[in-house]
Coordinates of C-alpha atoms in Angstrom, one line a residue:
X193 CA 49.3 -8.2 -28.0
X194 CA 46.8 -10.2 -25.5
X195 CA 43.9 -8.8 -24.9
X196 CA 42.9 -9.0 -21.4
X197 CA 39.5 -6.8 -21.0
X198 CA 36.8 -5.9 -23.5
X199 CA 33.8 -4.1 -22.6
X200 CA 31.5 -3.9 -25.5
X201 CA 27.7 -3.4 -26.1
X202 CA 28.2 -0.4 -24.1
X203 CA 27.0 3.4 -24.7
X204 CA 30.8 4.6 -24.5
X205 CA 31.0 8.0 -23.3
X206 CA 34.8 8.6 -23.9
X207 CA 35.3 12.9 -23.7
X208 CA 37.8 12.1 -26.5
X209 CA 36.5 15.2 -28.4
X210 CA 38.2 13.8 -32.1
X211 CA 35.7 10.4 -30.6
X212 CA 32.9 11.2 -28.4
X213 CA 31.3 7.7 -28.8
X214 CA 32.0 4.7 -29.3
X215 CA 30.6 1.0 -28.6
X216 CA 33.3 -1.2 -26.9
X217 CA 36.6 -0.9 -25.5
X218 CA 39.6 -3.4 -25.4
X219 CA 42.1 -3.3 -23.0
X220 CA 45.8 -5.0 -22.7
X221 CA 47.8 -4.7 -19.4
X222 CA 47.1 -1.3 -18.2
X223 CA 46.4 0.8 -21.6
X224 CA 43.6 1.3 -23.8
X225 CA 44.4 -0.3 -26.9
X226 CA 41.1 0.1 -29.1
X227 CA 38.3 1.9 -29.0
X228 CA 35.3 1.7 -31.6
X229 CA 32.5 -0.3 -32.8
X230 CA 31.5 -4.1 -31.6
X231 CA 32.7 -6.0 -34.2
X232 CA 35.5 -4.0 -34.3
X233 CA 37.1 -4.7 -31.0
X234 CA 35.0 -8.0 -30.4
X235 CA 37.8 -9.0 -33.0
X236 CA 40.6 -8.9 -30.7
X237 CA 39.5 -11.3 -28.3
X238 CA 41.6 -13.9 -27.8
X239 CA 41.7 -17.4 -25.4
X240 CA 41.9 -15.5 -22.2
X241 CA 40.1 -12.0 -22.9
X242 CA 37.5 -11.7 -20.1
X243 CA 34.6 -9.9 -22.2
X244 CA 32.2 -7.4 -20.1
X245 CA 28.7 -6.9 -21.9
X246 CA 27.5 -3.4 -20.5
X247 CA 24.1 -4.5 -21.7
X248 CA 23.8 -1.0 -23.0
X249 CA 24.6 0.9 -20.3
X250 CA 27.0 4.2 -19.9
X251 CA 30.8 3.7 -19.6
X252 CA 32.9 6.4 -18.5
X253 CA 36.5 7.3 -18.1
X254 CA 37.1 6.5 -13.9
X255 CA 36.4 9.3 -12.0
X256 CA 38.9 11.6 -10.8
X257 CA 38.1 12.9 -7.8
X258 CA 39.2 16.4 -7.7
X259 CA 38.8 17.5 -4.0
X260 CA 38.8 15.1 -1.0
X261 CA 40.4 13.5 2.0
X262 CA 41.3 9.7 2.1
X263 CA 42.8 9.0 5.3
X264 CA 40.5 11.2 7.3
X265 CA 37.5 10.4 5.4
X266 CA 38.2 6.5 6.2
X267 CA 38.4 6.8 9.9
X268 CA 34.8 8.7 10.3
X269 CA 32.8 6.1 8.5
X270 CA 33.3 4.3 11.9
X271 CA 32.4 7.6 13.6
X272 CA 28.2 8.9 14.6
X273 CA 26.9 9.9 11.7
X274 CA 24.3 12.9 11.8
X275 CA 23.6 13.8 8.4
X276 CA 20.2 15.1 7.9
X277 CA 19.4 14.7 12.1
X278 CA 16.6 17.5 12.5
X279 CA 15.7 18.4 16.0
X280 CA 17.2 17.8 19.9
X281 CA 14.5 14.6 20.0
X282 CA 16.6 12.8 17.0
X283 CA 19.9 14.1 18.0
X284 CA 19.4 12.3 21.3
X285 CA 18.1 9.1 20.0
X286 CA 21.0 9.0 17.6
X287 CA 23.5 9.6 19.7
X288 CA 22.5 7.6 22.3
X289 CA 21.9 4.3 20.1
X290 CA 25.9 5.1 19.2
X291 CA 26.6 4.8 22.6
X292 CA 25.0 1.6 23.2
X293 CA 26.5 0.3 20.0
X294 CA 30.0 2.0 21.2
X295 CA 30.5 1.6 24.9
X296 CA 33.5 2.8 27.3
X297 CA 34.8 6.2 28.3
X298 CA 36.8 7.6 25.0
X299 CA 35.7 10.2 23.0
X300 CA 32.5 10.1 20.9
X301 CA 32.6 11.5 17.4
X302 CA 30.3 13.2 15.5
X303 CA 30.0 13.9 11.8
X304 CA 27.4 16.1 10.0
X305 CA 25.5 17.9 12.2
X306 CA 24.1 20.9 10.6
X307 CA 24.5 24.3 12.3
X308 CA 20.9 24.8 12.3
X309 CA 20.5 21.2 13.8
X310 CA 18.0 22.3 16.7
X311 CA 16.6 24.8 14.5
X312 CA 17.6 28.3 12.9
X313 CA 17.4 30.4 16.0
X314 CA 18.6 27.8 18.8
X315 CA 22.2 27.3 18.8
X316 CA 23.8 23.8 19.5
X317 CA 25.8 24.3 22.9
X318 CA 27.4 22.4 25.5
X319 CA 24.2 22.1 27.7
X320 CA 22.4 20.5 24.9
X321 CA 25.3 18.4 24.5
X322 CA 25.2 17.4 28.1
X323 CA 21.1 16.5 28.6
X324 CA 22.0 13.5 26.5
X325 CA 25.7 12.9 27.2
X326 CA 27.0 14.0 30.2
X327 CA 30.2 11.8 32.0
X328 CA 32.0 10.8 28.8
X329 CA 33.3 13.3 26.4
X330 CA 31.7 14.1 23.2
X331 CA 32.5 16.4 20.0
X332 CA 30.0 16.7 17.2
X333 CA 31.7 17.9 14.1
X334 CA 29.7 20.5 11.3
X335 CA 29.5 19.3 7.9
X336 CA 31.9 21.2 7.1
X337 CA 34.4 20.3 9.9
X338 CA 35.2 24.1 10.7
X339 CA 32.6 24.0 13.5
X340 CA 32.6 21.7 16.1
X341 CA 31.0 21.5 19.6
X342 CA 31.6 19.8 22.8
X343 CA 30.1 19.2 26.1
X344 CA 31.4 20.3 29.4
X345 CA 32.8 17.3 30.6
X346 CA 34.9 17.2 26.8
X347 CA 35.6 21.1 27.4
X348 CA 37.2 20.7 31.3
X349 CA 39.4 17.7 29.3
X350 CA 40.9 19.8 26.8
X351 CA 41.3 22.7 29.2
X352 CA 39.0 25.0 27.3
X353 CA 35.5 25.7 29.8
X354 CA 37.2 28.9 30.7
X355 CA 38.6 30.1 26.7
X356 CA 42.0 29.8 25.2
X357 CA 43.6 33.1 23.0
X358 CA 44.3 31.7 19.7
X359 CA 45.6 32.6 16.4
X360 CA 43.6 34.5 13.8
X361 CA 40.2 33.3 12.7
X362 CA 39.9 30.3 15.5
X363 CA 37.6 30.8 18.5
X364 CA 36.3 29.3 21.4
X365 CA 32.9 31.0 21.9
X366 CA 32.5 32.2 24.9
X367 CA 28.6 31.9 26.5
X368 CA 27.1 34.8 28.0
X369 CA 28.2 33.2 32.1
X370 CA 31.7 33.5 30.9
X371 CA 32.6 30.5 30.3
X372 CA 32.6 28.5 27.0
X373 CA 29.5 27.9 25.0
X374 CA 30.6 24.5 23.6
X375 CA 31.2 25.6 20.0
X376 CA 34.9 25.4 19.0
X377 CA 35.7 27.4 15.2
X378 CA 38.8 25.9 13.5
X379 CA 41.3 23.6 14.3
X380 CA 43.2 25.3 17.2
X381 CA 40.0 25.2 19.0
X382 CA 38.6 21.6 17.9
X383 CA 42.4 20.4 18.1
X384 CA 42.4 20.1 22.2
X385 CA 39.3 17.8 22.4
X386 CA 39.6 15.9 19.0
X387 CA 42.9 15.0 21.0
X388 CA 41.3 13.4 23.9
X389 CA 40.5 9.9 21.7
X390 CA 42.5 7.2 22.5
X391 CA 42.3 6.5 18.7
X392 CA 45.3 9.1 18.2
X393 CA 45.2 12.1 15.8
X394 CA 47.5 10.0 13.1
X395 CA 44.5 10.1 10.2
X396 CA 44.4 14.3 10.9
X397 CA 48.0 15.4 11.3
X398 CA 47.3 16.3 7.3
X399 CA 45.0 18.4 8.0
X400 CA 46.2 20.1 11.7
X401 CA 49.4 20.5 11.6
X402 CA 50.5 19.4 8.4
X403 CA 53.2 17.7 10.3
X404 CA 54.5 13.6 11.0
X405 CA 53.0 11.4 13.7
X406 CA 55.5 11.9 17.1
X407 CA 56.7 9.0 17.8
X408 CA 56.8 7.4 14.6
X409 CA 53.7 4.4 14.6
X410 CA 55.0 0.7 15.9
X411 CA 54.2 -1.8 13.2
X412 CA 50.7 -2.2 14.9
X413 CA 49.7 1.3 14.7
X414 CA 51.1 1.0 10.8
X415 CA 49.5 -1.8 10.1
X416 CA 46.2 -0.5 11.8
X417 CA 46.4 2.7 9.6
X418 CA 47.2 0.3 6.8
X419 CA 43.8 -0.7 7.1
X420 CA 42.0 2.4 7.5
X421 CA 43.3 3.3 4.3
X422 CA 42.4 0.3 2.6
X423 CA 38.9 0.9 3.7
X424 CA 39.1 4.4 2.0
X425 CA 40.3 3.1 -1.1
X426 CA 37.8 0.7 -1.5
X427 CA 34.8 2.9 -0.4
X428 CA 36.4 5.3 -3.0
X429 CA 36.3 2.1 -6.2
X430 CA 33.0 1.4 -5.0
X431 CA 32.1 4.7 -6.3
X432 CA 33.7 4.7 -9.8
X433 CA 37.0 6.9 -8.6
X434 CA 39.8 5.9 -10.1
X435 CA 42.3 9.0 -9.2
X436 CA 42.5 10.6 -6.1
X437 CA 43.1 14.6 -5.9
X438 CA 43.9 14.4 -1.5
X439 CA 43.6 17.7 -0.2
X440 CA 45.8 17.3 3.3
X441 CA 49.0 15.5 3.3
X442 CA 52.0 14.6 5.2
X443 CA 55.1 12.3 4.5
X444 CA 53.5 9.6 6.2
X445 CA 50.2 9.7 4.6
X446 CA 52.8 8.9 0.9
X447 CA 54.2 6.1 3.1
X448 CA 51.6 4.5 3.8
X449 CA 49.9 4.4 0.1
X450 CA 53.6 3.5 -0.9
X451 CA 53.6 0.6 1.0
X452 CA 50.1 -0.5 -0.4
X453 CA 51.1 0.4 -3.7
X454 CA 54.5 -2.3 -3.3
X455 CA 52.2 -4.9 -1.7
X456 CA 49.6 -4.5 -4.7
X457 CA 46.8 -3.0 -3.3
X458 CA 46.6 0.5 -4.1
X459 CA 43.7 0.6 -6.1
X460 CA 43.4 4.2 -7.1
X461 CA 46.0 6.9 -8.9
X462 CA 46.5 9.3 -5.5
X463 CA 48.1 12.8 -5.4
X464 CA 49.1 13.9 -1.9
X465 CA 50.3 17.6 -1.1
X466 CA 52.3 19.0 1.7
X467 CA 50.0 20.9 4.2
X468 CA 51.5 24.4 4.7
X469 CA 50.2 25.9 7.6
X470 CA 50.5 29.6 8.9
X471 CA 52.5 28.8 11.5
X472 CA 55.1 28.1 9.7
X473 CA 58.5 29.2 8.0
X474 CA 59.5 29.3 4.4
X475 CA 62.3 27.2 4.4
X476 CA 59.9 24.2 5.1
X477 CA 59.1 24.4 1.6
X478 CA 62.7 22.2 0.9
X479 CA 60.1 19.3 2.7
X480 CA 57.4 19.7 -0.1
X481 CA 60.4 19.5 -2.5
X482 CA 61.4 16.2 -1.5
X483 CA 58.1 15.1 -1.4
X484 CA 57.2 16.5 -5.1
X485 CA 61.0 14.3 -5.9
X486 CA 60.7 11.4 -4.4
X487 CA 56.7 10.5 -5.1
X488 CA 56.0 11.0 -9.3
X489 CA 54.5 8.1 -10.3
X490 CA 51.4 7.5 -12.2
X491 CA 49.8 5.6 -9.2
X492 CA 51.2 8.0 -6.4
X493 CA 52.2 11.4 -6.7
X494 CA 53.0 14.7 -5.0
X495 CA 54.3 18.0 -6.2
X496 CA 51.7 20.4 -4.9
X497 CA 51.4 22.5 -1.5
X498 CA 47.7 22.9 0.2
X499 CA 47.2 25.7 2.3
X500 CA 43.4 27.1 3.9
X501 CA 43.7 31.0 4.0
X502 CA 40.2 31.5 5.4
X503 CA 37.0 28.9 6.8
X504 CA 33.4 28.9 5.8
X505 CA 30.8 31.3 5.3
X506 CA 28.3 29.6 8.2
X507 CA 30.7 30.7 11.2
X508 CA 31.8 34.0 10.0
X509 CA 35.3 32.7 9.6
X510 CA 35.1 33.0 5.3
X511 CA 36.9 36.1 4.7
X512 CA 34.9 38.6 2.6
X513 CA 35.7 41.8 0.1
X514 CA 32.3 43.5 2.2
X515 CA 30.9 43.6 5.3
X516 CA 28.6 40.1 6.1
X517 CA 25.2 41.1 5.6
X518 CA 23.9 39.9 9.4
X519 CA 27.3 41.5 11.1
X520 CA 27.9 44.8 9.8
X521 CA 31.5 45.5 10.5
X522 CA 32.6 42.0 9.7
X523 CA 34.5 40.9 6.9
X524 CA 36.3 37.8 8.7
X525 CA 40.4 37.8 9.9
X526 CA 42.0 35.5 6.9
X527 CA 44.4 33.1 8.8
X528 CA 47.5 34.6 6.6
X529 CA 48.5 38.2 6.2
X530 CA 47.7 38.8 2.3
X531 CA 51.3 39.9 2.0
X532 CA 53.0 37.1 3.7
X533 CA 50.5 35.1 1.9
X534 CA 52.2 36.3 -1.4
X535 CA 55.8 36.2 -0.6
X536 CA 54.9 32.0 0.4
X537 CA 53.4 31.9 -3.0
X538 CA 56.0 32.8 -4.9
X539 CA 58.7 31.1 -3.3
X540 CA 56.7 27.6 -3.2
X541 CA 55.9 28.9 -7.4
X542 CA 59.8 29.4 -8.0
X543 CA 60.4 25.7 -6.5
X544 CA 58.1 24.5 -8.9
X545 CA 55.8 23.4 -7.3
X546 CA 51.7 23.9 -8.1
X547 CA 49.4 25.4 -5.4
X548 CA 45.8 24.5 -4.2
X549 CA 44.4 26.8 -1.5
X550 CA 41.0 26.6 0.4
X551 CA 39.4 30.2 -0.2
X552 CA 35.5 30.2 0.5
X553 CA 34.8 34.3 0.5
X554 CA 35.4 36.4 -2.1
X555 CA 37.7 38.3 0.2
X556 CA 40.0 34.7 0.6
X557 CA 39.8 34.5 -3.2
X558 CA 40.7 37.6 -4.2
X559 CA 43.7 36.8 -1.6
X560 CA 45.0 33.6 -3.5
X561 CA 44.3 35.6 -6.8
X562 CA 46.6 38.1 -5.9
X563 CA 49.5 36.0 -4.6
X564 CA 49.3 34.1 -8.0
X565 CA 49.9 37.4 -9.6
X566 CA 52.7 38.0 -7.9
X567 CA 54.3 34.8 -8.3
X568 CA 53.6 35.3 -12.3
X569 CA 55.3 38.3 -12.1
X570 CA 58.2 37.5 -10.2
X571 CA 58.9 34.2 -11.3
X572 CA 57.8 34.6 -15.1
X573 CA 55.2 32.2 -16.8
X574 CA 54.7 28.7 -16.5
X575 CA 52.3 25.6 -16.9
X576 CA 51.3 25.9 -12.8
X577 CA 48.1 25.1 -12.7
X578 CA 47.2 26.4 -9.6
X579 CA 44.5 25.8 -8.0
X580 CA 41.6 27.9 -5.7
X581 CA 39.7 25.3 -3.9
X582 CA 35.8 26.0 -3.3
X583 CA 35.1 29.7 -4.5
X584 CA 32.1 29.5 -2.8
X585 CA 31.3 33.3 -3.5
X586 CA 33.5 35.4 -5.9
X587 CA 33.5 38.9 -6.8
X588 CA 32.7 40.1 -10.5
X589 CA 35.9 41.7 -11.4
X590 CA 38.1 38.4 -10.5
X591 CA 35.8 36.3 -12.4
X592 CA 38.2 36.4 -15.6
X593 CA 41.7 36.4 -13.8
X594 CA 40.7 32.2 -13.5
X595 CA 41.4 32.2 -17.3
X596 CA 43.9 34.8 -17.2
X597 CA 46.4 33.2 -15.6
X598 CA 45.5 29.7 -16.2
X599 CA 44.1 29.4 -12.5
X600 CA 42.2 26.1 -11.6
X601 CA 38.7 26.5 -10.0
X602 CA 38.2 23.2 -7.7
X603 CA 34.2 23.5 -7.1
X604 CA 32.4 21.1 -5.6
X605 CA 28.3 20.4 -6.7
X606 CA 27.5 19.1 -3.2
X607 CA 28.0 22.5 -1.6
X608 CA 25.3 24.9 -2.3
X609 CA 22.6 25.6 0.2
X610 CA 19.6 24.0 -0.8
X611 CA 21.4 21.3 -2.7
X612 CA 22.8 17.9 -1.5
X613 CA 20.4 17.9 1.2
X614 CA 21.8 21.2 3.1
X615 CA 19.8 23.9 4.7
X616 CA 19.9 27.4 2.8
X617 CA 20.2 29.1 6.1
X618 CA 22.5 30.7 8.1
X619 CA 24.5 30.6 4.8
X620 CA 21.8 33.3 2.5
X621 CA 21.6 35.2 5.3
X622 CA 25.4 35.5 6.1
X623 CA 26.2 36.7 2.5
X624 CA 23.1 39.1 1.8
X625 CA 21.1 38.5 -1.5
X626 CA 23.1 40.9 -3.3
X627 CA 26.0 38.2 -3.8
X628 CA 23.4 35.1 -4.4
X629 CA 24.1 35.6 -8.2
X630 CA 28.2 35.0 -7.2
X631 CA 27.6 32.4 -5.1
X632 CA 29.2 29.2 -6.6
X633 CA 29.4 30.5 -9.8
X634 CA 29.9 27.9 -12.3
X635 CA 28.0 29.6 -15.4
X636 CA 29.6 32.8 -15.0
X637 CA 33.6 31.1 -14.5
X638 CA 32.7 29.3 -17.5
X639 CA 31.8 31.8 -19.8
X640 CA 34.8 33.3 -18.8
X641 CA 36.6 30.8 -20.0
X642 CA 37.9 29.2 -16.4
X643 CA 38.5 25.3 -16.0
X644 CA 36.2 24.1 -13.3
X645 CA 36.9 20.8 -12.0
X646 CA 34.7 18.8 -9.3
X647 CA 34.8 17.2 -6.6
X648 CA 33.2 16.2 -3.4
X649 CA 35.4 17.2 -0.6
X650 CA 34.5 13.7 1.0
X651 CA 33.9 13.7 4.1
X652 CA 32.3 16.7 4.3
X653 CA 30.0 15.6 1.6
X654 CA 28.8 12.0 0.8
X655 CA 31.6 10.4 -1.8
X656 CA 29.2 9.3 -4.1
X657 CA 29.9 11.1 -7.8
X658 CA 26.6 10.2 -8.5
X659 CA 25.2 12.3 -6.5
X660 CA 27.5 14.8 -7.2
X661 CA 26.6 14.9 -11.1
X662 CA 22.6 14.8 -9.6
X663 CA 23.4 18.0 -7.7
X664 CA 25.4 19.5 -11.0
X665 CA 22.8 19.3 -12.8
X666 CA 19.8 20.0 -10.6
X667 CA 20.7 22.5 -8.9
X668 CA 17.9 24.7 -7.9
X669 CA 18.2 28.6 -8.3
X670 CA 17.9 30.8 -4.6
X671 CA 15.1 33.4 -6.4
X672 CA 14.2 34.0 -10.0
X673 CA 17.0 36.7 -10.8
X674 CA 19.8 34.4 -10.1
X675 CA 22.0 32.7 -13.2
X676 CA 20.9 29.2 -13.8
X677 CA 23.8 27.4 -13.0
X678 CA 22.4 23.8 -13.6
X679 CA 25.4 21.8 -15.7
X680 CA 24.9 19.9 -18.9
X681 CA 25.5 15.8 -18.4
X682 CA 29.0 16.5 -20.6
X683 CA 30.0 19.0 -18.8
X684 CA 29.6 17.6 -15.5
X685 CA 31.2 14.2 -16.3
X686 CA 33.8 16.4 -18.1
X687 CA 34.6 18.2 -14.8
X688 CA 35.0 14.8 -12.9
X689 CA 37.3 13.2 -15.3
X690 CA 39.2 14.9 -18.6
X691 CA 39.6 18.0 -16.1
X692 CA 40.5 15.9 -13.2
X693 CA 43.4 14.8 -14.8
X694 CA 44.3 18.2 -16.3
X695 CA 44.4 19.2 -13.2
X696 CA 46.8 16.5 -12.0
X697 CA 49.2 16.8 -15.1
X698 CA 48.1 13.6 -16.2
X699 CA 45.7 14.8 -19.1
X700 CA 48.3 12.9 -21.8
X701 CA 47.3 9.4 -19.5
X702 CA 44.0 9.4 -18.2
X703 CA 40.8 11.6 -17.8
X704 CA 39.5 10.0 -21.6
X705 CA 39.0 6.8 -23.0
X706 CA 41.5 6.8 -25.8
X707 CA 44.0 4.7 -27.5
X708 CA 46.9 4.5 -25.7
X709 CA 45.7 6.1 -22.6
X710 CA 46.1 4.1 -19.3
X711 CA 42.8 1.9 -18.4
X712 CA 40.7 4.0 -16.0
X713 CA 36.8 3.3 -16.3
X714 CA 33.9 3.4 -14.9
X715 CA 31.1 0.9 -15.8
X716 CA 27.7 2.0 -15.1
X717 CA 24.8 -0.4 -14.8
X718 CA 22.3 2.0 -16.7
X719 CA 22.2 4.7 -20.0
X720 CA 22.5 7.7 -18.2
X721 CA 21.6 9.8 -21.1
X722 CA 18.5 7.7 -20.4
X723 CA 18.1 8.3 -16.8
X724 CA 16.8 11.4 -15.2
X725 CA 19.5 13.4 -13.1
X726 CA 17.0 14.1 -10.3
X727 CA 17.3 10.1 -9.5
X728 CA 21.3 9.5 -10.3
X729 CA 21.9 9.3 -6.6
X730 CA 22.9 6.0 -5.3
X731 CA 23.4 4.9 -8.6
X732 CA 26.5 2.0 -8.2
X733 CA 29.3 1.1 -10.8
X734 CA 28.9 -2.3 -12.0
X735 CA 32.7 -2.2 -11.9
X736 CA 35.7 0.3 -11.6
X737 CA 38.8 -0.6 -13.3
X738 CA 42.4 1.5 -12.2
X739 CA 45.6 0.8 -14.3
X740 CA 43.7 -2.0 -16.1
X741 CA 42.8 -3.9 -13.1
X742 CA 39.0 -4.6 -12.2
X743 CA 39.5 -3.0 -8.3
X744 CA 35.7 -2.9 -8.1
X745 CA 33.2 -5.3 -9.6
X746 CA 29.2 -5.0 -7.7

């Protein structure tokens, strides 16, 4: 056996629960072959054993990132970022210094512009849009990319000024002179003008239509989006994340990280689903069948269906058990009929295949809940591991159905109001303080005895885990009745790795730093047990190793 890695002097962190701790690691090829004191594995070394002294700092098992969205997430970084812009002053400077930097006639891009941008009782609308932009189109996403707004010139484009009829819970908003206000909900709305850039739609078709890129790309347009994945992946090992939960998909998005993967350079585990969207039929499950058949590697795998069946509380568009608490009569339209919904369920259960749905309200989760129930009962038992992504609110009584059936809650740290750098409002308001204490409920799913795993949902939240573990374990409570819902340090790394993998059926491979396990880890550059959370932000791995391979080294 050659050694080829040891990492010792280190303040292991393994989630091994039979070895919690330990001081170095040694690896050979692409497994874990010891794990224990110094002078234990410094004994393997051999000629060429490259030997990494942590200098006492934390070293984890990699990252797995449990909720996000790789190819997207890579083309925005080029995009105008707006996190944190407060005010029409700063949203004009910002926007027009992009221009500058980004001149021509195609589309300009937004990204994080908070719904209460220009303040909580001024709305952002085309007329804002078009005092700083106004003969070039421009669409300035929400941070949660359900929102969107354009100017006019962007609207006329798309053929929207006057409104479109679309299906259930997308809307252009219509302004009070009858035509449209400039904000778009959901992706039949944004779709039209996110269409006008010249860059194509290739890096969203896993999220809009769930569908392949017509015509198929020339070897330019491949090898362009060869790139823009590459820059994902590495922003992604810069971070510590060695396994990759994607939460859109398409064929082409496997091709592409298959065609890295033969030419070497697929530098993190990535899971990819098939997108099932509500317009369409049942048989087209036979697609995420092949998919699930053909991709089932340890580096890149499918298997699992993603499908939204409601949008986010801050538009209205989260569906809701109750009324919202500032629009009495509105619960929100989900974007499947619950029994529809169910029968989709249970076919794409009977096939096998596990299940990850976006449900924000408690309505949308109770929803998903439901369909899982039926599927149980009318395909019998099984290791499924489905999946409800968010659960931003839930209500009491489907607390302990998560345990119950052996349903996965996918939460992610960065997305409470007040954390992460988000506003509390419009989002407190919308739900009414009489849900605050089910409000991303991660004390109350865990005493229950659900499996929470976390995530980011990059690129609607910053990537960095760091930050993400800061916002776990800081969080700050909405009034003094609520649960504290701040996470220990092992329970947050837990979530981001050993839970990671469970999720991903790969809990026998990776997730812990074990003997035998394949050689994900994350080397830290301080003792975190040492190091306040408040100020774990921005804190960068001295290196990230996937499959034994250093992919990241600062």
């Amino acid at each position: 056996m050659t050694v080829s890695l040891i990492i010792t002097n280190a303040k292991i962190l393994t989630m091994d629960r039979e070895k919690p701790r330990a001081e170095a690691i040694a690896v050979a090829g692409n497994r874990i072959v010891k794990v224990g004191g110094a002078a234990e594995v410094n004994s393997l070394k051999g000629a060429s054993t490259r030997v990494i002294d942590a200098g006492g700092a934390t070293v984890i098992p990699g990252f797995v990132e449990g909720h996000m969205h790789l190819f997207a997430g890579a083309a925005e970084l080029s995009h105008l970022q707006l996190f944190g812009t407060r005010g029409f002053d700063e949203l004009k400077a910002r926007t027009e210094a992009y221009v500058r930097g980004n001149p021509g006639d195609d589309l300009i891009i937004g990204e994080q512009a908070d719904y209460v941008i220009l303040g909580e009782h001024e709305p952002l609308t085309r007329h804002h849009l078009d005092r700083i932009v106004k003969d070039r189109p421009i669409l300035v996403f929400s941070p949660d990319h359900h929102t969107a707004w354009a100017n006019t010139i962007a609207l006329e484009k798309a053929g929207l000024l006057l409104g479109r009829k679309l299906g259930p819970g997308n809307e252009v908003v219509m302004g009070a002179d009858g035509l449209a206000s400039g904000e778009l909900r959901e992706g039949e709305a944004i779709g039209p003008v996110r269409e006008l850039s010249r860059k194509g739609m290739r890096d969203r078709l896993g999220l809009t239509t769930g569908g392949e890129p017509e015509p198929y790309p020339t070897k330019e347009e491949f090898e362009s989006d060869l790139d823009t994945m590459r820059i994902g992946l590495a922003h992604a090992a810069s971070h510590g994340i060695t396994f990759i939960h994607n939460m859109d998909g398409n064929l082409y998005q496997l091709e592409l990280l298959e065609e890295l993967h033969r030419r070497g350079e697929l530098t993190a585990r990535v899971k990819v689903p098939f997108h099932y969207k509500n317009f369409m039929d049942l048989d087209v499950l036979e697609k995420a069948s092949k998919m699930a058949d053909r991709y089932q590697s340890d580096m890149l795998s499918s298997g699992f269906v993603k499908m939204f069946v409601d949008g986010v509380i801050d538009s209205g568009t989260g569906v809701m058990v109750d009324d919202y608490s500032d629009n009495p009569g509105w619960k929100g339209e989900p974007l499947f009929e619950p029994e529809r919904f169910a029968k989709i369920a249970v076919e794409a259960d009977r096939r096998g295949l596990q299940i990850a749905v976006h449900a924000i309200g408690d309505g949308a989760v109770r929803i998903v809940l439901d369909s899982y129930e039926a599927a149980l009962k009318a395909n019998g038992r099984r290791d499924s591991r489905h999946r409800v992504e968010h659960v931003e609110v839930i209500h009491p009584d489907d607390i302990p159905r998560f345990e119950a059936m052996g349903v996965i809650a996918s939460m992610q740290p960065p997305h409470p109001p007040g954390n992460h750098g988000l506003p509390l409002e419009p989002y407190l308001s919308r739900i009414g303080e009489a849900r605050w204490q089910y409000a991303f409920a991660w004390k109350a799913l865990r005493e229950a005895g659900a499996r929470l795993v976390f995530g980011t949902d990059w690129p609607i939240s910053d990537i960095d885990p760091m930050w993400s573990l800061q916002s776990a374990m800081t969080r700050p409570q909405w009034n003094d009745t609520m649960p504290d819902n701040r996470q220990s340090l092992d329970q947050a790394i837990r979530s981001y790795t050993e839970d990671g993998a469970y999720v991903g059926f790969m809990e026998r491979k990776t997730g812990v730093l074990k003997e035998g396990m394949l050689a994900d880890i994350c080397v830290l550059p301080v003792d975190l047990e040492q190091t306040d959370p408040a100020s774990y932000k921005g804190i960068a791995p001295r290196m990230t190793i996937c499959d034994g391979r250093v992919v990241f080294e600062g």
